[in-house]
mmCIF file of C-alpha atoms in Angstrom:
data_model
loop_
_atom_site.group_PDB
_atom_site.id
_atom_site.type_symbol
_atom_site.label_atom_id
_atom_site.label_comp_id
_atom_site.label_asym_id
_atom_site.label_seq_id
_atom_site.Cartn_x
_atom_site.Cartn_y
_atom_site.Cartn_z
ATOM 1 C CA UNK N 1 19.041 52.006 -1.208
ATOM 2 C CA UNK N 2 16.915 49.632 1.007
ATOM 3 C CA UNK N 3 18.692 46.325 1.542
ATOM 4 C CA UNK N 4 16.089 43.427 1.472
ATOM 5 C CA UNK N 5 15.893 41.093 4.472
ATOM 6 C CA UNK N 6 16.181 37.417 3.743
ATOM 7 C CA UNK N 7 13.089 35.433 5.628
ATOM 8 C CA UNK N 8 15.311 32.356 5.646
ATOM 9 C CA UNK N 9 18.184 32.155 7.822
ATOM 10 C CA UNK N 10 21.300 32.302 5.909
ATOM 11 C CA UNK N 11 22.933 28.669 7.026
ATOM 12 C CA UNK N 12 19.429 27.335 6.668
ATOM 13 C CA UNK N 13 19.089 28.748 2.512
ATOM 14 C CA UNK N 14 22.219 27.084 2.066
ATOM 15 C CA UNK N 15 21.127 23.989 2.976
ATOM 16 C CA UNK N 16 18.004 23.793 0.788
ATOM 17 C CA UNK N 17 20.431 25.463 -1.832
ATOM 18 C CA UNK N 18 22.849 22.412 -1.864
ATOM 19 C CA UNK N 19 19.867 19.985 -1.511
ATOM 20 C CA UNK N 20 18.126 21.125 -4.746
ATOM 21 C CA UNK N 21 21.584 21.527 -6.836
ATOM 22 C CA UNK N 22 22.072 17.636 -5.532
ATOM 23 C CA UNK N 23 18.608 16.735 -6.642
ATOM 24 C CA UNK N 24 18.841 18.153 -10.075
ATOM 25 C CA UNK N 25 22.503 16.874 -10.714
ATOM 26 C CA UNK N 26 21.339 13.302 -9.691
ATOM 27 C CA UNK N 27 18.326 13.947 -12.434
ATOM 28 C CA UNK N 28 20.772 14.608 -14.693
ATOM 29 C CA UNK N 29 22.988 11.446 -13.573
ATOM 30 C CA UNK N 30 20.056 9.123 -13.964
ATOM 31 C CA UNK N 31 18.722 10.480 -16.856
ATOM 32 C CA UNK N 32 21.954 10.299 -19.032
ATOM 33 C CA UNK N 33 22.267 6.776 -17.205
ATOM 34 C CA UNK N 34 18.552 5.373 -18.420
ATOM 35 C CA UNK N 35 18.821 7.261 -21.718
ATOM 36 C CA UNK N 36 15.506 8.809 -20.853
ATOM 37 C CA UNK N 37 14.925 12.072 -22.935
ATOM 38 C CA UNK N 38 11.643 14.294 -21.355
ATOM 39 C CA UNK N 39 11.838 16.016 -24.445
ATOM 40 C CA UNK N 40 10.855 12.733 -26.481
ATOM 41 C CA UNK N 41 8.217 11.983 -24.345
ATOM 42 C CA UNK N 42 6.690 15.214 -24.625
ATOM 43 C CA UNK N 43 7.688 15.272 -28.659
ATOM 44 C CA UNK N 44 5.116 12.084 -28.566
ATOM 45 C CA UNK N 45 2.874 12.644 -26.173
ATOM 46 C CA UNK N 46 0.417 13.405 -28.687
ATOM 47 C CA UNK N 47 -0.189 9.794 -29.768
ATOM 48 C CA UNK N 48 -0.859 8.901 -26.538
ATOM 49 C CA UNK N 49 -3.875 11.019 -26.524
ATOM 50 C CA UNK N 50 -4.823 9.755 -30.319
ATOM 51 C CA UNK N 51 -4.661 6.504 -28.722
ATOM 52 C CA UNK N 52 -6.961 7.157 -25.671
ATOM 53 C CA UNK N 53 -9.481 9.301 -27.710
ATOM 54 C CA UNK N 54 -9.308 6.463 -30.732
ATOM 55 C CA UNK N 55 -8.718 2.989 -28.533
ATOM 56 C CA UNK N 56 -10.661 3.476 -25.076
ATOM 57 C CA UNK N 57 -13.255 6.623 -25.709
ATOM 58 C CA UNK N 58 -15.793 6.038 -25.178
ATOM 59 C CA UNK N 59 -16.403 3.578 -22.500
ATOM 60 C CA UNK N 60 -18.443 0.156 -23.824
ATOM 61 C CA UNK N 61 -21.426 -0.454 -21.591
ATOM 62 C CA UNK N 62 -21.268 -4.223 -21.488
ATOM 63 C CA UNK N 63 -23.723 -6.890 -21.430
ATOM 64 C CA UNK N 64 -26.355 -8.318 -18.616
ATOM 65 C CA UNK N 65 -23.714 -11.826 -18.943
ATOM 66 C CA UNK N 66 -20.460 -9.953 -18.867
ATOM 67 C CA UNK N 67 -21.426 -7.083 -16.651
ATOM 68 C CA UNK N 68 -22.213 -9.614 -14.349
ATOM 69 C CA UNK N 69 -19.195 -11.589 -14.730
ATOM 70 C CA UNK N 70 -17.654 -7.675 -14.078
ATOM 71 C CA UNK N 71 -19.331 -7.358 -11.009
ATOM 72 C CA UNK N 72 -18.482 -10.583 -9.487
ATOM 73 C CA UNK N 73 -14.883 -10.119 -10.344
ATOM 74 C CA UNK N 74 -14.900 -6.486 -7.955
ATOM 75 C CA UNK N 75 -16.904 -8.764 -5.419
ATOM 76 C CA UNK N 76 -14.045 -11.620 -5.281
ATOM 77 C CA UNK N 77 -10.971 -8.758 -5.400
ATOM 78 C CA UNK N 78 -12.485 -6.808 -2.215
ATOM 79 C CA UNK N 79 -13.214 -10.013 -0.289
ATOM 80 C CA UNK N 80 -9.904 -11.139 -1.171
ATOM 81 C CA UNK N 81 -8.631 -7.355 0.263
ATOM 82 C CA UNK N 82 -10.912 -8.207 3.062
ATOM 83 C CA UNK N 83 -9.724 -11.316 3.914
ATOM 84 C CA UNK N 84 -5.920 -11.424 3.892
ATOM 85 C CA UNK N 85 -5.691 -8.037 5.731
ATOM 86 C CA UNK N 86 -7.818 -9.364 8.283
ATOM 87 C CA UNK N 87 -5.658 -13.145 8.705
ATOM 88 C CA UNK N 88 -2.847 -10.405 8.631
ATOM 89 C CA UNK N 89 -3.534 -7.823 11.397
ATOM 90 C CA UNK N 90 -4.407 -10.979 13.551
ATOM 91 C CA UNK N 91 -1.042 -12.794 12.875
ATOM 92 C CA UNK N 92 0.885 -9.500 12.709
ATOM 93 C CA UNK N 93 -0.321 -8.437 16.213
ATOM 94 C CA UNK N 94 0.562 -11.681 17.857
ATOM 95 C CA UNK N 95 4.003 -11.023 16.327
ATOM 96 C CA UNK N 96 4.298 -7.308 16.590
ATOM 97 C CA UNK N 97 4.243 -8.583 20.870
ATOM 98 C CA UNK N 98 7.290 -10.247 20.276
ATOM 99 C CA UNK N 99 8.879 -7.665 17.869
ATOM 100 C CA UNK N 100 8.542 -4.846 20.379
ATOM 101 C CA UNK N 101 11.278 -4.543 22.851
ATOM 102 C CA UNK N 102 9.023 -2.880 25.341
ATOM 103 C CA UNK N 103 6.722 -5.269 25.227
ATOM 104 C CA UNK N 104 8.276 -8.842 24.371
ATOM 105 C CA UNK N 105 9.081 -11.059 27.134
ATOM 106 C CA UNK N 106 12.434 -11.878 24.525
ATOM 107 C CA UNK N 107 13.758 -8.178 24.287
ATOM 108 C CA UNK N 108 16.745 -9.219 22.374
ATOM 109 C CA UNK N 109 14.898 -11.531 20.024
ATOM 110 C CA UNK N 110 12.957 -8.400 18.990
ATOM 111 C CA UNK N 111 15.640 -6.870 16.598
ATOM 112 C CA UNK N 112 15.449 -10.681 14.687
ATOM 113 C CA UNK N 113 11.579 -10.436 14.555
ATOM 114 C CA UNK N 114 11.538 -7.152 13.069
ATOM 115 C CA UNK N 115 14.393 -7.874 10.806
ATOM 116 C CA UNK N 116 11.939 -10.926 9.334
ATOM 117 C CA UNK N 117 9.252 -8.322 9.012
ATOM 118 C CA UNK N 118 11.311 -6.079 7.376
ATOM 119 C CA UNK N 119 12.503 -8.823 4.664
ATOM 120 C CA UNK N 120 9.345 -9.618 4.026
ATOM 121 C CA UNK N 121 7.642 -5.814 3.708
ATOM 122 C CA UNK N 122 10.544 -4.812 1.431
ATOM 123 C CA UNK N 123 9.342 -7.436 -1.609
ATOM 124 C CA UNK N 124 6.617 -6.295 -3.393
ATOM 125 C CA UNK N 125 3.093 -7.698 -3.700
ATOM 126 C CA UNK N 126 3.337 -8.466 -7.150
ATOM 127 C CA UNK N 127 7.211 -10.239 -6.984
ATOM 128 C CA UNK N 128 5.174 -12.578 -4.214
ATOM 129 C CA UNK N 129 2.322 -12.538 -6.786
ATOM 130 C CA UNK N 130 5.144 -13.972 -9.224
ATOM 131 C CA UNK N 131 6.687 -16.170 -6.712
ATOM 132 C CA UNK N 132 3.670 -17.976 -5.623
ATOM 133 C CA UNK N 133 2.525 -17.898 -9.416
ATOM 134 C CA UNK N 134 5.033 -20.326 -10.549
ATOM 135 C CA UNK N 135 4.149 -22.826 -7.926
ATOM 136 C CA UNK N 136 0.482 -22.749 -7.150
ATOM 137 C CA UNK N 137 -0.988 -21.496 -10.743
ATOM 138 C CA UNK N 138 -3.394 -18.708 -11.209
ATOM 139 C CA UNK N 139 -5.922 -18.550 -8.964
ATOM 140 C CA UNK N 140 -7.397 -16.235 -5.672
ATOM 141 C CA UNK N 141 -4.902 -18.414 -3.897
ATOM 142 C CA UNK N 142 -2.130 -16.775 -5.197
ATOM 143 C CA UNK N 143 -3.168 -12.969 -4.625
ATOM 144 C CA UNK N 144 -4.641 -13.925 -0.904
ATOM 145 C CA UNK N 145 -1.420 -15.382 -0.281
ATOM 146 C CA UNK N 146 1.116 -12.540 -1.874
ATOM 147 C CA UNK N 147 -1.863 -9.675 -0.346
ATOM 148 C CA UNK N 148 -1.386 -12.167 3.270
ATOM 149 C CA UNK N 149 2.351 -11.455 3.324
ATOM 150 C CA UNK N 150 3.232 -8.423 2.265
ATOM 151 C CA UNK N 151 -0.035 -7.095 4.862
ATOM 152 C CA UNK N 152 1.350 -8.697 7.759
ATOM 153 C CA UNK N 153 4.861 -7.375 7.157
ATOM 154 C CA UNK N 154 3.541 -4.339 6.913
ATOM 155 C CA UNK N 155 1.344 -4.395 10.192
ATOM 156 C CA UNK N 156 3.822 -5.737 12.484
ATOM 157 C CA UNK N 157 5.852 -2.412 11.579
ATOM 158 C CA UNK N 158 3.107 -0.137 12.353
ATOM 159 C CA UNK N 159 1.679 -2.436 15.427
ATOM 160 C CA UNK N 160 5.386 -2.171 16.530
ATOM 161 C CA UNK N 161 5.524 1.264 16.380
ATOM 162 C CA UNK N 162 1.954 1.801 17.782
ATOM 163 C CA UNK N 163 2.810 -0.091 20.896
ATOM 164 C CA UNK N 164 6.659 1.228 21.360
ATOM 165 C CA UNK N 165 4.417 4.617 21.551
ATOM 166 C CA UNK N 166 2.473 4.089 24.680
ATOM 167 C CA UNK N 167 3.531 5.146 28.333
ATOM 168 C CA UNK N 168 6.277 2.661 29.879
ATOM 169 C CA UNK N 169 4.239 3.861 33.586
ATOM 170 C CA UNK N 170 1.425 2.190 32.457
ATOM 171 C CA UNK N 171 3.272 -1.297 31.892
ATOM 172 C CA UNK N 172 5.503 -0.936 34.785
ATOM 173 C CA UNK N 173 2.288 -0.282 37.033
ATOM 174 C CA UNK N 174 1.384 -3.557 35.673
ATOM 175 C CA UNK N 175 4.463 -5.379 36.028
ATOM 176 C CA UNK N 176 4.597 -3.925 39.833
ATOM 177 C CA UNK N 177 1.175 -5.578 40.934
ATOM 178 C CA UNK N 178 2.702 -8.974 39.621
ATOM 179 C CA UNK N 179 0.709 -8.954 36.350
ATOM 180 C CA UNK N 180 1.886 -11.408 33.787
ATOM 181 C CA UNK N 181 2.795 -11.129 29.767
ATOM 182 C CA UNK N 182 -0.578 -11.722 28.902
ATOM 183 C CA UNK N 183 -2.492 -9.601 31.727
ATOM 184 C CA UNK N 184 -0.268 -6.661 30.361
ATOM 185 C CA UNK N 185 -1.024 -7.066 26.956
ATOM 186 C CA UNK N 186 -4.621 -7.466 27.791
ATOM 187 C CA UNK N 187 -5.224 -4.653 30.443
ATOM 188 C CA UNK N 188 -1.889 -2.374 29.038
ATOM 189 C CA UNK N 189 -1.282 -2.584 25.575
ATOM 190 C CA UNK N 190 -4.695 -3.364 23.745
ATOM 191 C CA UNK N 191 -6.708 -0.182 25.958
ATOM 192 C CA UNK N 192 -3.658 2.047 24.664
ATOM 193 C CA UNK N 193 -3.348 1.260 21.757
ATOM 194 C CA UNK N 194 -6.859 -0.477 20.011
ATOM 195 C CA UNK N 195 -7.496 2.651 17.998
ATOM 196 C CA UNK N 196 -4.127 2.994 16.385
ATOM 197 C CA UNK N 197 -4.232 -0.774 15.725
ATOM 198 C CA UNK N 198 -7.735 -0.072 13.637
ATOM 199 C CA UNK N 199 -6.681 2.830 12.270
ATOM 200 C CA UNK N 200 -3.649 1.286 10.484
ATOM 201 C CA UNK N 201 -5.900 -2.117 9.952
ATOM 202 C CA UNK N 202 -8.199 0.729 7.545
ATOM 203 C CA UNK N 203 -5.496 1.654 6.211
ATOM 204 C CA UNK N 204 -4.096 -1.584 4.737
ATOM 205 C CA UNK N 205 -7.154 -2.519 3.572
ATOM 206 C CA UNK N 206 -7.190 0.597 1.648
ATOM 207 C CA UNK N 207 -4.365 -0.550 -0.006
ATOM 208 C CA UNK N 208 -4.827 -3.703 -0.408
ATOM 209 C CA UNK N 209 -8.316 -3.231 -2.619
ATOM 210 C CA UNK N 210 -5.594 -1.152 -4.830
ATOM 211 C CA UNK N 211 -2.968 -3.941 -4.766
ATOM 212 C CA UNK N 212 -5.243 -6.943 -5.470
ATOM 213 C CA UNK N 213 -6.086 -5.092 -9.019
ATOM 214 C CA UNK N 214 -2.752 -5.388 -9.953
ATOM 215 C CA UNK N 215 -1.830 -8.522 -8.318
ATOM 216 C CA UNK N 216 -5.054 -10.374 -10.147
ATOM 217 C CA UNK N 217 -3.660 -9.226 -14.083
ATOM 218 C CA UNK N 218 -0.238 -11.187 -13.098
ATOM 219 C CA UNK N 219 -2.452 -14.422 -12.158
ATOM 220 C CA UNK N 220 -3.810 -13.662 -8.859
ATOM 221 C CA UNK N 221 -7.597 -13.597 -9.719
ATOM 222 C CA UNK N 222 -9.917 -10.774 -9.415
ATOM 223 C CA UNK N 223 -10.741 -8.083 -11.879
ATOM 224 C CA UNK N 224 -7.439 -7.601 -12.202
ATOM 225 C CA UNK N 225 -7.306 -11.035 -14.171
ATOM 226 C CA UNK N 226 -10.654 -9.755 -15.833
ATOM 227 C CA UNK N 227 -8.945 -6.681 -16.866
ATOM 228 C CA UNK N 228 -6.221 -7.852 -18.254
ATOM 229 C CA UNK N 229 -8.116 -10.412 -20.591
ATOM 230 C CA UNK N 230 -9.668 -7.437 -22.066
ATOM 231 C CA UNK N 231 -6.668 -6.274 -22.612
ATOM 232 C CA UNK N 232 -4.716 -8.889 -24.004
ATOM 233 C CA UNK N 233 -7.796 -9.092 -26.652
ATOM 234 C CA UNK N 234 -7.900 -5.243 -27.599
ATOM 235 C CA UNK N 235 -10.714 -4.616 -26.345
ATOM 236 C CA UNK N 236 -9.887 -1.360 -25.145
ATOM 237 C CA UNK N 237 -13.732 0.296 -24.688
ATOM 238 C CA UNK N 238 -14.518 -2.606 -22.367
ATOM 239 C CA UNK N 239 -10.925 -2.424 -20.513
ATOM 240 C CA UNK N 240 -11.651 1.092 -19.887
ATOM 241 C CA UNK N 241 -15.385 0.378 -18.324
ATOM 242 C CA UNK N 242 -13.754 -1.987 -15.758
ATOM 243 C CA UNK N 243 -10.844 0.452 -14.937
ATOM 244 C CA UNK N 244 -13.601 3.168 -14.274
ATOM 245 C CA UNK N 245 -15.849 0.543 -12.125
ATOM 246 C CA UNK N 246 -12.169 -0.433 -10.296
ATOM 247 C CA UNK N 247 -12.004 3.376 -9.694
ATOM 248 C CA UNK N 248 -14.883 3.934 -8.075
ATOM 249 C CA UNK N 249 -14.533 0.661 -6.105
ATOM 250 C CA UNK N 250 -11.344 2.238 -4.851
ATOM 251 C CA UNK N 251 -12.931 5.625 -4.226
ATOM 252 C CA UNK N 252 -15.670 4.246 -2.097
ATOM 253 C CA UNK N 253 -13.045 2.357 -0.220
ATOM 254 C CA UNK N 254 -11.059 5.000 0.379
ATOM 255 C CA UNK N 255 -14.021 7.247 1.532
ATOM 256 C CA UNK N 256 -15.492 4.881 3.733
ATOM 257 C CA UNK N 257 -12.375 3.810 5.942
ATOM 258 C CA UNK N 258 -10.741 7.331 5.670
ATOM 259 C CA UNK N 259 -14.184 8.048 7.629
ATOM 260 C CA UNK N 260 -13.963 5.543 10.060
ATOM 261 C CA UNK N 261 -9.684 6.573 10.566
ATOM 262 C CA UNK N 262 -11.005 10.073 11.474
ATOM 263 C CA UNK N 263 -13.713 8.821 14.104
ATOM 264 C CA UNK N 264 -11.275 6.646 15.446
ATOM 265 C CA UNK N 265 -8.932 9.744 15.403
ATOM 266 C CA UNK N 266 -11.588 12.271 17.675
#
C-alpha cells in the first residue's frame, strides 16, 4: 500500500492546524458571549428579502427638483472628499518629516509624533463625526473636519513609512556635502518618494468619498444627510435610487484613481 506524501511540512500543518482550532473556538467564545445564533439569522433571512423586493424594488426615478437636489448633494460629498484629503496630505507631510526618525532633525521626538498620529487614526470618522456634531451642529463643517482628521492621521502613517523606505546613502550623501533639513527633504526625500506620497494621497481619497456617505447621515452634510432623510421618512424606492447613484459615484472613484495608482506604479 502506497503511503501518501504530505505537500505541507509536518511542523508547518500543525501550525495552521492549531490556528484554525483557535479561530473556531474563539467563534464559539464570542458567539455564546453576544448571544448571536447564525441559525436565526438564516431562519429569517427570508424577510429580509420580502422587505427589499416589497420596500426598495424598484428604484423611484425622482423628480427634475429633487434629482437635482440629488445631484448636488454627490457634488458637495466628493468636494468635501476632495478637500479635506487634500488640507490633509499637506499637513500630514509636514508632520510625517518630523515623525520619521530618519528624517526628523528631533529623532527622539519622532516616537511622540507618531504616537499623536496613532491616537488620532485609531478613532473613527464617524465618533469625530459625533464629537464635532455636538459642538458645531450639522453642517459640511462637521464631516470636512472629522474626514480632515482621521485623513491626516492616516497619511502621516503611510508618509512615515514611505519615507523610512528610501536609501539612508542618498540622505547621508546629502548630509556629507553640508546640505541642510530642508535641502534634504527637497533634493532627498520628495524625488524618492513623490510617487508613493500620490499613490497613498489616491488612495485616501478613495476612501474618503466612501466615508463622507456615512459621515453626512450622522450630521455631516452630503448625500449622506440626503439619504438618510429618505430614510427616516420611508421612502425606501427613493433611498434606494440615491444608494445606487452613491454606488456608482464610488465606482467611478475607485476606477479612476486605482488608474492613476497603477501609472504611478510603472
Amino acid at each position: 500500500m502506497k503511503k501518501s506524501i504530505s505537500v505541507m511540512p509536518p511542523a508547518e500543518k500543525k501550525i495552521y492546524t492549531i490556528f484554525f482550532a483557535v479561530i473556531v473556538l474563539l467563534y464559539i467564545v464570542c458567539s455564546i458571549f453576544t448571544q448571536f445564533s447564525p441559525v436565526a439569522v438564516f431562519t429569517n433571512f427570508d424577510q429580509f428579502w420580502i422587505f427589499l423586493a416589497e420596500d426598495f424594488f424598484p428604484p423611484q426615478f425622482p423628480t427634475d427638483i429633487r434629482m437635482r437636489n440629488i445631484m448636488d448633494s454627490v457634488v458637495v460629498t466628493i468636494a468635501m472628499a476632495l478637500s479635506s484629503t487634500t488640507i490633509a496630505g499637506i499637513l500630514a507631510f509636514f508632520t510625517a518629516l518630523f515623525a520619521s526618525e530618519l528624517v526628523s532633525p528631533f529623532p527622539k521626538a519622532a516616537r511622540f509624533v507618531r504616537g499623536f498620529a496613532t491616537f488620532l487614526r485609531n478613532i473613527p470618522a464617524l465618533v469625530w463625526a459625533f464629537i464635532l456634531f455636538s459642538s458645531l451642529g450639522i453642517g459640511t463643517g462637521v464631516g470636512f473636519a472629522a474626514l480632515l482628521i482621521t485623513s491626516f492621521a492616516f497619511m502621516v502613517r503611510a508618509f512615515t513609512e514611505t519615507m523610512e523606505d528610501i536609501s539612508v546613502d542618498c540622505l547621508e550623501s546629502l548630509e556629507a556635502v553640508g546640505a541642510g533639513f530642508w535641502q534634504r527633504v527637497a533634493h532627498g526625500i520628495i524625488p524618492s518618494c513623490i510617487s508613493g506620497f500620490l499613490a497613498w494621497f489616491l488612495y485616501c481619497i478613495e476612501v474618503n468619498v466612501r466615508a463622507s456617505t456615512i459621515v453626512g447621515m450622522v450630521g455631516g452634510g452630503g448625500v449622506g444627510m440626503v439619504l438618510f432623510s429618505y430614510i427616516k421618512s420611508f421612502n425606501y424606492h427613493m433611498a434606494f435610487t440615491i444608494i445606487l447613484i452613491i454606488a456608482a459615484v464610488v465606482i467611478i472613484v475607485d476606477r479612476i484613481t486605482g488608474k492613476i495608482r497603477k501609472e504611478l506604479a510603472l
